Coordinates of C-alpha atoms and ligand atoms in Angstrom, one line a residue:
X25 CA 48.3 -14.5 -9.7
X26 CA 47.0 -17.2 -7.7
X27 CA 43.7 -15.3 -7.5
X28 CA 43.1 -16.1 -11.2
X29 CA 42.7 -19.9 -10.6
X30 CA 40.0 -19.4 -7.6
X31 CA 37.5 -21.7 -8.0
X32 CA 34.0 -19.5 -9.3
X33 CA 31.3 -20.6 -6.6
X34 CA 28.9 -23.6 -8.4
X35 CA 25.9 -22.2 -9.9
X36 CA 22.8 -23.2 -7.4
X37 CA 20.0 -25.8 -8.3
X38 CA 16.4 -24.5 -8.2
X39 CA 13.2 -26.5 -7.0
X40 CA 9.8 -26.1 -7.4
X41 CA 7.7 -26.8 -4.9
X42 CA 4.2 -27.7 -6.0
X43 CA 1.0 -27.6 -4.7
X44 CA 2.7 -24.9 -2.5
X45 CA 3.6 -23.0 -5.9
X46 CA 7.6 -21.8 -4.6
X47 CA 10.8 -21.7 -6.4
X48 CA 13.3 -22.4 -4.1
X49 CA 16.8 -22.2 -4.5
X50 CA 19.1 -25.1 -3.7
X51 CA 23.1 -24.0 -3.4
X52 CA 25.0 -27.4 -4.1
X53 CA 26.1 -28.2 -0.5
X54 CA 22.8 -28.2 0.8
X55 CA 20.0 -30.6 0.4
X56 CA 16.8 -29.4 -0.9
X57 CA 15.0 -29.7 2.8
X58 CA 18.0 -27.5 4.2
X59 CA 17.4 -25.4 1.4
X60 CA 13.5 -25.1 1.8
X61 CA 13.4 -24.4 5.5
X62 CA 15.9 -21.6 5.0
X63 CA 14.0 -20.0 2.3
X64 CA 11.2 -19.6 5.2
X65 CA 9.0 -22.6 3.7
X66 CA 7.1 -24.7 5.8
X67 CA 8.1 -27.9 4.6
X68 CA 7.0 -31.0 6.1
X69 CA 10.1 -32.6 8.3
X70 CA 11.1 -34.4 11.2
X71 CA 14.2 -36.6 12.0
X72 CA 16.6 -34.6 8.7
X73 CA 18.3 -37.7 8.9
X74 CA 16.6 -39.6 6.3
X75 CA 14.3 -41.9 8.7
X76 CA 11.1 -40.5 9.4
X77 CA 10.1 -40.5 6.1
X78 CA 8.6 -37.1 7.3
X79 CA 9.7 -34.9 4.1
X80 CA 8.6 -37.9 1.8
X81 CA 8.0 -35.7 -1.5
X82 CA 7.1 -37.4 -5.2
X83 CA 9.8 -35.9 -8.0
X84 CA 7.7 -34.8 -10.7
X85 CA 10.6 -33.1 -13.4
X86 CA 14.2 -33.6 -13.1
X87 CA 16.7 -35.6 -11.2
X88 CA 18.2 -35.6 -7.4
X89 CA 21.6 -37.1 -6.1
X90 CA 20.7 -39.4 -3.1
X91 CA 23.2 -38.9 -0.3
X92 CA 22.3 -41.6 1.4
X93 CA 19.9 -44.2 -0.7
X94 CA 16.5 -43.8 0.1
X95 CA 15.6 -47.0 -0.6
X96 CA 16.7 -47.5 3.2
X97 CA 13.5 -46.2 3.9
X98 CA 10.9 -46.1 1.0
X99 CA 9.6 -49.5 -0.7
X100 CA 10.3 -50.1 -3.9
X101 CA 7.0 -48.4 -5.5
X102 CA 7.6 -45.6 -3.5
X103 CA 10.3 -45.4 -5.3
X104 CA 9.1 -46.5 -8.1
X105 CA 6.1 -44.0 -8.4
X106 CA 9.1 -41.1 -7.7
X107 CA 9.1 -40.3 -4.1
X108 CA 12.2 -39.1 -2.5
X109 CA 13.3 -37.5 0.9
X110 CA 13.8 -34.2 0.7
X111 CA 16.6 -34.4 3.1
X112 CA 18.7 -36.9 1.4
X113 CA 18.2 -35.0 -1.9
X114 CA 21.1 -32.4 -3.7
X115 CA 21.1 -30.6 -6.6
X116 CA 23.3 -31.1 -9.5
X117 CA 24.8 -27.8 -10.0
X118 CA 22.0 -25.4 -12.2
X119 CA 19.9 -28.0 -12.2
X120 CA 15.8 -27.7 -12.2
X121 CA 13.6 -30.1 -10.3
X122 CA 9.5 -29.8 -9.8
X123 CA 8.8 -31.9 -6.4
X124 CA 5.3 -32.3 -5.3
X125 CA 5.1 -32.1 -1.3
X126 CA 3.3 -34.5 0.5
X127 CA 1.2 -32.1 2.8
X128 CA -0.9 -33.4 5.3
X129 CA -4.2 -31.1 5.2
X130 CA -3.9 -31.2 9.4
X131 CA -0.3 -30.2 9.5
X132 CA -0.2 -26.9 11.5
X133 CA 1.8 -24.0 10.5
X134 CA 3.8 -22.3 12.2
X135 CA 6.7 -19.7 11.2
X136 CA 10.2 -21.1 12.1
X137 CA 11.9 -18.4 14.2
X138 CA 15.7 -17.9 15.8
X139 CA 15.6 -16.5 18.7
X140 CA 17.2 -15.4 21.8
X141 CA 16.6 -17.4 24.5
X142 CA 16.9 -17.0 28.8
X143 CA 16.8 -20.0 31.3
X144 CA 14.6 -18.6 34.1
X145 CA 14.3 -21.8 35.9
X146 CA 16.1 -25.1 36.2
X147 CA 14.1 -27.5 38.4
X148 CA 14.9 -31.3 39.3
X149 CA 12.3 -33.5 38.5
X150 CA 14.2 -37.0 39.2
X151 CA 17.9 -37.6 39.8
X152 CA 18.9 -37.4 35.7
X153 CA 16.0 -35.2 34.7
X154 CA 15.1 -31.1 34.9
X155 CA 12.5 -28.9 33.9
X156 CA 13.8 -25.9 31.9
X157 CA 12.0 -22.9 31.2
X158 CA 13.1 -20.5 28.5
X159 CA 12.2 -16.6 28.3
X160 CA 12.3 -15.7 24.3
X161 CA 12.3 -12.2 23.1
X162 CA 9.5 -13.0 20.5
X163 CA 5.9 -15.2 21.2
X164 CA 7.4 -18.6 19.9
X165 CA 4.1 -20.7 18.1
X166 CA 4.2 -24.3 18.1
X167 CA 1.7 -27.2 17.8
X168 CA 1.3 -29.7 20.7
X169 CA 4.2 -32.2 20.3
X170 CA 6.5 -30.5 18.1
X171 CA 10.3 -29.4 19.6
X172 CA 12.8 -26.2 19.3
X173 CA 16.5 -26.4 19.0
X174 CA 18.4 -25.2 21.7
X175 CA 22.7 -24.0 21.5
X176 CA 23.9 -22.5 24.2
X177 CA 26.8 -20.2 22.4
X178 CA 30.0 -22.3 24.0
X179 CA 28.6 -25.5 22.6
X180 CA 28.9 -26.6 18.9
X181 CA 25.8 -28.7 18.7
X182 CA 22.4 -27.7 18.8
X183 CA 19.8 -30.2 20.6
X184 CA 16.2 -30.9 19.9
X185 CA 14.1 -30.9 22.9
X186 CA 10.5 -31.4 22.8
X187 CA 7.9 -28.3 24.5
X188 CA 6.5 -30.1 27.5
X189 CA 3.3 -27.9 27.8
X190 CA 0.8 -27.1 25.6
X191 CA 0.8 -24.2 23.3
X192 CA -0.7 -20.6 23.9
X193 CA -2.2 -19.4 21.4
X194 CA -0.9 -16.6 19.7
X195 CA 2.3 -17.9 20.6
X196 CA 4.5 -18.3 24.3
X197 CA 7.3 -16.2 25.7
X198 CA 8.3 -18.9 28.0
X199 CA 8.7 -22.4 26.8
X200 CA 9.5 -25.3 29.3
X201 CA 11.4 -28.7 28.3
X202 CA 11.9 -31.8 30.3
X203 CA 16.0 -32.6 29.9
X204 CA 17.6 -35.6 30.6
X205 CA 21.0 -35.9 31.3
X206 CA 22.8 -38.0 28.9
X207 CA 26.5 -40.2 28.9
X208 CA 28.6 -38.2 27.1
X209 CA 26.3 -35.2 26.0
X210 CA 27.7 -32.3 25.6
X211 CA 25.0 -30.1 26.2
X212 CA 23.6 -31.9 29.4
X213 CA 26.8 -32.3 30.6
X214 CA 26.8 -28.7 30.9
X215 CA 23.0 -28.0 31.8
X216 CA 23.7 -30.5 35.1
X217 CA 27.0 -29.5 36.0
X218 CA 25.4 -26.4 38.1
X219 CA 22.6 -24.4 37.7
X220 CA 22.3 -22.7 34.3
X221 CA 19.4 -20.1 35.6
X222 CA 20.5 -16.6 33.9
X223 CA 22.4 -18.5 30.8
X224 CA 21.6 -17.3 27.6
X225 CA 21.2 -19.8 24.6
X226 CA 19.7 -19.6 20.7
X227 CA 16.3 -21.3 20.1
X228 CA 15.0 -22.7 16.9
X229 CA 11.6 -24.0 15.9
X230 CA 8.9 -25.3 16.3
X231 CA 9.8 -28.7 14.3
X232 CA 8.6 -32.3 13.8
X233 CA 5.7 -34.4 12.6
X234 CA 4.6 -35.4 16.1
X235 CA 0.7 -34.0 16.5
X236 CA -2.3 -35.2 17.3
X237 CA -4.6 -35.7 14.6
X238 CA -8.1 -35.1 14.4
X239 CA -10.2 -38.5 14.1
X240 CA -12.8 -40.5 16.7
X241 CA -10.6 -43.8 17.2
X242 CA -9.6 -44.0 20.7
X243 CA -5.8 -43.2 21.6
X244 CA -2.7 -45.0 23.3
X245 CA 0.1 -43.1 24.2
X246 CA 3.5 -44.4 25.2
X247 CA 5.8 -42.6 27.2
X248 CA 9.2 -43.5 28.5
X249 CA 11.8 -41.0 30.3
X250 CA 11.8 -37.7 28.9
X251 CA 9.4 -39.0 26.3
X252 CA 6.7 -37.5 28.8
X253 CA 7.3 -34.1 27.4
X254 CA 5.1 -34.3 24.3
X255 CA 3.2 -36.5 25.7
X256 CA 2.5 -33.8 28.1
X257 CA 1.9 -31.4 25.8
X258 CA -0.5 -33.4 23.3
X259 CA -2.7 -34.3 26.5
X260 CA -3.1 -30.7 27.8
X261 CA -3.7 -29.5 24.8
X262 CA -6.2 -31.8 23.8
X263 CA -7.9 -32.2 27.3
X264 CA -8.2 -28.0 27.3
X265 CA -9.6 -28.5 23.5
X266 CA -12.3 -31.0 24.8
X267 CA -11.7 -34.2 23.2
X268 CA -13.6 -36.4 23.6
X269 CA -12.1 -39.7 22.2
X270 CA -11.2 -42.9 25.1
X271 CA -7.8 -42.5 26.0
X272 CA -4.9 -45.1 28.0
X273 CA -1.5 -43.5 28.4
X274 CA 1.2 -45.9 29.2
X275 CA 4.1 -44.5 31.4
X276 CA 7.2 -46.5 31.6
X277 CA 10.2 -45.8 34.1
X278 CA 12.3 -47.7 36.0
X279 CA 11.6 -46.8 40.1
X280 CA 9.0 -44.7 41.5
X281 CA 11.8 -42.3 41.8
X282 CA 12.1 -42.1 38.3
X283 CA 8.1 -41.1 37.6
X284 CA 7.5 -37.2 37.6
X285 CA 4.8 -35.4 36.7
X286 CA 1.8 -37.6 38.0
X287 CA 0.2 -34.6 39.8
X288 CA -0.4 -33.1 36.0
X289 CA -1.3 -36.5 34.3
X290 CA -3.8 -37.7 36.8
X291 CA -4.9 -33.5 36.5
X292 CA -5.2 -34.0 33.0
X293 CA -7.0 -37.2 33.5
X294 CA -9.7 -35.8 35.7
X295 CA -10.7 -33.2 33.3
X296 CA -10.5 -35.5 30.0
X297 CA -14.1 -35.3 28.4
X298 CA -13.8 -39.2 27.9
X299 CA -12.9 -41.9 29.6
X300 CA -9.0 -41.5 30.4
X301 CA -6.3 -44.6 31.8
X302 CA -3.1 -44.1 33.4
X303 CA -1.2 -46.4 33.9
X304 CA 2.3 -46.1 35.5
X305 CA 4.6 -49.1 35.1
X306 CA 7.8 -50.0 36.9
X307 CA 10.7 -51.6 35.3
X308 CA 13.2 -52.0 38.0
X309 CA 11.3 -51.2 40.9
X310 CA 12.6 -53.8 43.9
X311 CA 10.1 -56.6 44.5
X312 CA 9.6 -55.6 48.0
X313 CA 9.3 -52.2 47.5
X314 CA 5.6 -50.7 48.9
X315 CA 4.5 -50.6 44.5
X316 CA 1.5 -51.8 43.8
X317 CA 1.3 -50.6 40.6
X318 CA 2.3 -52.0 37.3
X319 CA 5.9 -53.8 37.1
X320 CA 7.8 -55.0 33.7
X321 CA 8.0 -53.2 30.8
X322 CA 5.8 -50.7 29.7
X323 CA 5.2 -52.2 26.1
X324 CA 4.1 -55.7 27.7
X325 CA 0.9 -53.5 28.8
X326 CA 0.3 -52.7 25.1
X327 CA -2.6 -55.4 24.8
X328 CA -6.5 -55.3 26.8
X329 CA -7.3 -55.1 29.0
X330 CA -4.7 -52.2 29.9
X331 CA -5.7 -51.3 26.0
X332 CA -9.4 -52.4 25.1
X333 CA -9.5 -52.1 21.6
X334 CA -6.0 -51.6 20.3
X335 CA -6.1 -52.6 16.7
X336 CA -9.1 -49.8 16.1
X337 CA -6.3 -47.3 18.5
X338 CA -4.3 -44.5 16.9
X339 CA -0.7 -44.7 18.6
X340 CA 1.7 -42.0 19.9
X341 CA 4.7 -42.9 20.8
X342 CA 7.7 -41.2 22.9
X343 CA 10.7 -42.4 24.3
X344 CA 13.9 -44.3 24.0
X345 CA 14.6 -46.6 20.9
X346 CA 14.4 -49.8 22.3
X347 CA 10.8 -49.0 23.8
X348 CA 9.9 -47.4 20.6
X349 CA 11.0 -50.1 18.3
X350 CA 9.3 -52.9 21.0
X351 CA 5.5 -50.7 20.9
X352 CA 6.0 -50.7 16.8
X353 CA 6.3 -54.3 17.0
X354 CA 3.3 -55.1 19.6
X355 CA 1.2 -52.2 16.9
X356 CA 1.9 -54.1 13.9
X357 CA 1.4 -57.5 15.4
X358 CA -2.2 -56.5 16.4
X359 CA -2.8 -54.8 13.2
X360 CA -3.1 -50.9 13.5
X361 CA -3.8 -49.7 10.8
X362 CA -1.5 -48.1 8.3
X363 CA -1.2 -44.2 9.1
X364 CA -2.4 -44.7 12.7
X365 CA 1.0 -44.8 14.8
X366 CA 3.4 -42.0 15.2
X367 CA 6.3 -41.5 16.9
X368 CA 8.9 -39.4 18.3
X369 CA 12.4 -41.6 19.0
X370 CA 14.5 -39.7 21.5
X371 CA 17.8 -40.3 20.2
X372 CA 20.5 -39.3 22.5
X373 CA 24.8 -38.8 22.3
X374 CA 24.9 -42.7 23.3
X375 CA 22.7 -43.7 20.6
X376 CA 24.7 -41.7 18.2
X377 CA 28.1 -42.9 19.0
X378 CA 30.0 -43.7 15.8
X379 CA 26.4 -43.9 14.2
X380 CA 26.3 -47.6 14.7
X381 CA 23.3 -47.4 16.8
X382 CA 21.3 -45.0 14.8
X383 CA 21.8 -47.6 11.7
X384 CA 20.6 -50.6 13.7
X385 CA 17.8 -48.1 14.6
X386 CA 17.1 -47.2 11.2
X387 CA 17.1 -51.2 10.0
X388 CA 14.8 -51.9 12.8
X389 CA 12.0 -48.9 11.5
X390 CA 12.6 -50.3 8.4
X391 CA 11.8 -53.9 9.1
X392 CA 8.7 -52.4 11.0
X393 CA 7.8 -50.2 8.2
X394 CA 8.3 -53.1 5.8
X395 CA 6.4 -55.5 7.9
X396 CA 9.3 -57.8 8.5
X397 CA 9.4 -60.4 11.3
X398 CA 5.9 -58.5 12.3
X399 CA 3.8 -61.0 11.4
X400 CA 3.2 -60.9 8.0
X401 CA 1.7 -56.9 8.6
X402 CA 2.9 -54.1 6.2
X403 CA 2.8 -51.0 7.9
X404 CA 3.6 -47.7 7.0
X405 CA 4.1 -45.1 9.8
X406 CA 4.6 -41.6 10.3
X407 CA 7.0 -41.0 12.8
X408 CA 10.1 -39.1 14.0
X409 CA 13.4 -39.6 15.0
X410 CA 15.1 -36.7 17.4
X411 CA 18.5 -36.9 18.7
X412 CA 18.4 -35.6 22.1
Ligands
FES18 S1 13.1 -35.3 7.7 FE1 13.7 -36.4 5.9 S2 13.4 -38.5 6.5 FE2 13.1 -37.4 8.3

């Protein structure tokens, strides 16, 4: 009897997705980004949170509930002219929208895949960071920059981890991710506890908006922490593809125990077909420690002449939030341009505690996107937030 009152499941949305000329269905529980990327479609995203701005998309026919305002993040003729985020947009249920995508021309495609994944190696490279490589059972392709998600099968949350070397193409049937070990992760509390070599785990990707794109300008890269891995990645990559453009890559940490990797960079800096900076800075390195290298913080070397011409620079960014939200400041005060910094905020299970943290975050982007308290500079940046 009581099977005569079950509730009939609600009749899905469907959105159109123009220029990319797909109808995609959207069931009512998801948003219409969840929706897309399931359906197999390429769509442009990064954070999923509603902060990147990433999945920006102009509403051409119909209507979207917000689930979280998007005025958070896009100015008021953004809104204005229609744009919302794709992953803070539901259906109603049955309803029809038309949504034009924002598609970057650059953007690299790649097919999402889920796949089976094997550690093969778990390698110390500082005392709260490993190298992990991953055997998959299908070539994984990806774009310089971008991340997978990893779940072990025990553990409830995946984690987004950035590939730390660059791309094979045709695709890679090992991957390798720089890890560090986080207060209160769940996953890296697992990964360090003992070696995980022979542990199985699912891998999704390749995801985010974090890729170099093709101009002249010269570059500056900011790195903090793991924030070397796509970094990393971007540098091979280009330095292997020959470009040619002036290059300074800032590397914060806080000891010399804590830099890794400066074999590969100063590699990487000997082969660059242009001229190529690195320049390692200390934040907590003892004063009479044998260092003579850079001390302080790593934005503070965000001006010349560590960086010669910085306003004419395109920035990519990588690390923790307070060094991201520090270099978007320093870029906006010295004017780069509009479009010309992104960004990859490693967010981990401290900065997500009860959320606070990643709302403080979020108001802080905003202000820089805004051009608040930045000098009077309206900026507008491209960028990614990943919660490590
Ligand atoms: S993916 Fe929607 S705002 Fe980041």
């Amino acid at each position: 009897m009581f099977g005569l009152f079950k509730r009939r499941p609600k009749t899905p949305g469907v959105a159109r997705l123009e220029p990319l000329g797909v109808d995609v269905t959207v069931p009512v529980n998801q948003s219409v980004l969840q929706a897309a990327l399931e359906a197999g479609v390429d769509f442009p995203h990064s954070c999923k949170v509603g902060t990147c701005m990433a999945c920006r998309s102009r509403l051409v026919e119909g209507k979207v509930k917000a689930i979280r305002d998007f005025s958070y993040v896009l100015s008021a003729e953004e809104l204005k002219a229609g744009y919302i985020l794709a992953c803070q947009a539901k259906l109603a249920p049955g309803d029809r929208i038309v949504l034009e995508v924002d598609i970057d021309s650059q953007r690299p495609h790649f097919p999402q895949l889920t796949c089976d994944g094997r550690i093969t190696a778990q390698t110390a490279l500082t005392h709260d960071i490993v190298e992990l490589r991953v055997a998959v059972d299908q070539p994984l392709q990806y774009a310089a920059g971008q991340y997978a998600t990893l779940r072990p099968a025990h553990i409830e949350r995946a984690r987004e981890y950035s590939f730390a070397a660059a791309p094979t193409p045709g695709g890679d049937n090992e991957l390798r991710f720089f890890i560090r070990k986080t207060p209160g992760g769940q996953f890296t509390g697992w990964l360090f506890e003992q070696s995980r070599v022979g542990e199985t785990l699912e891998l999704t990707g390749p995801g985010g908006d974090f890729w170099l794109r093709a101009a002249e300008a010269p570059l500056v890269f900011v790195a903090g922490g793991s924030g070397l891995a796509p970094v990393l990645s971007v540098l091979e990559d280009a330095a292997r593809a020959g470009v040619a453009r002036d290059a300074v890559f800032l590397f914060g940490a806080r000891t010399q125990q804590d830099l890794y990797q400066v074999d590969a960079i100063e590699a990487i800096a000997g082969r660059w077909a242009a001229q190529f900076r690195f320049v390692p800075v200390l934040s907590h390195e003892p004063a009479d420690s044998d260092w003579t290298g850079a001390r302080g913080l790593v934005t503070d070397y965000l001006a010349a002449p560590h960086v010669p011409d910085l306003a004419a620079s395109h920035a990519y960014l990588c690390g923790p939030p307070p060094m991201i939200d520090a270099a978007l400041a320093v870029l906006a005060a010295a004017g780069v341009a509009d479009g010309h910094v992104h960004y990859d905020k490693f967010l981990d299970a401290s900065n997500l505690a009860g959320r606070r943290c990643v709302a403080v975050v979020s108001a802080a982007r905003h202000a820089a996107i805004h051009g608040i308290g930045s000098a009077g500079a309206v900026a507008t940046f491209r960028a990614g937030e990943k919660q490590h």
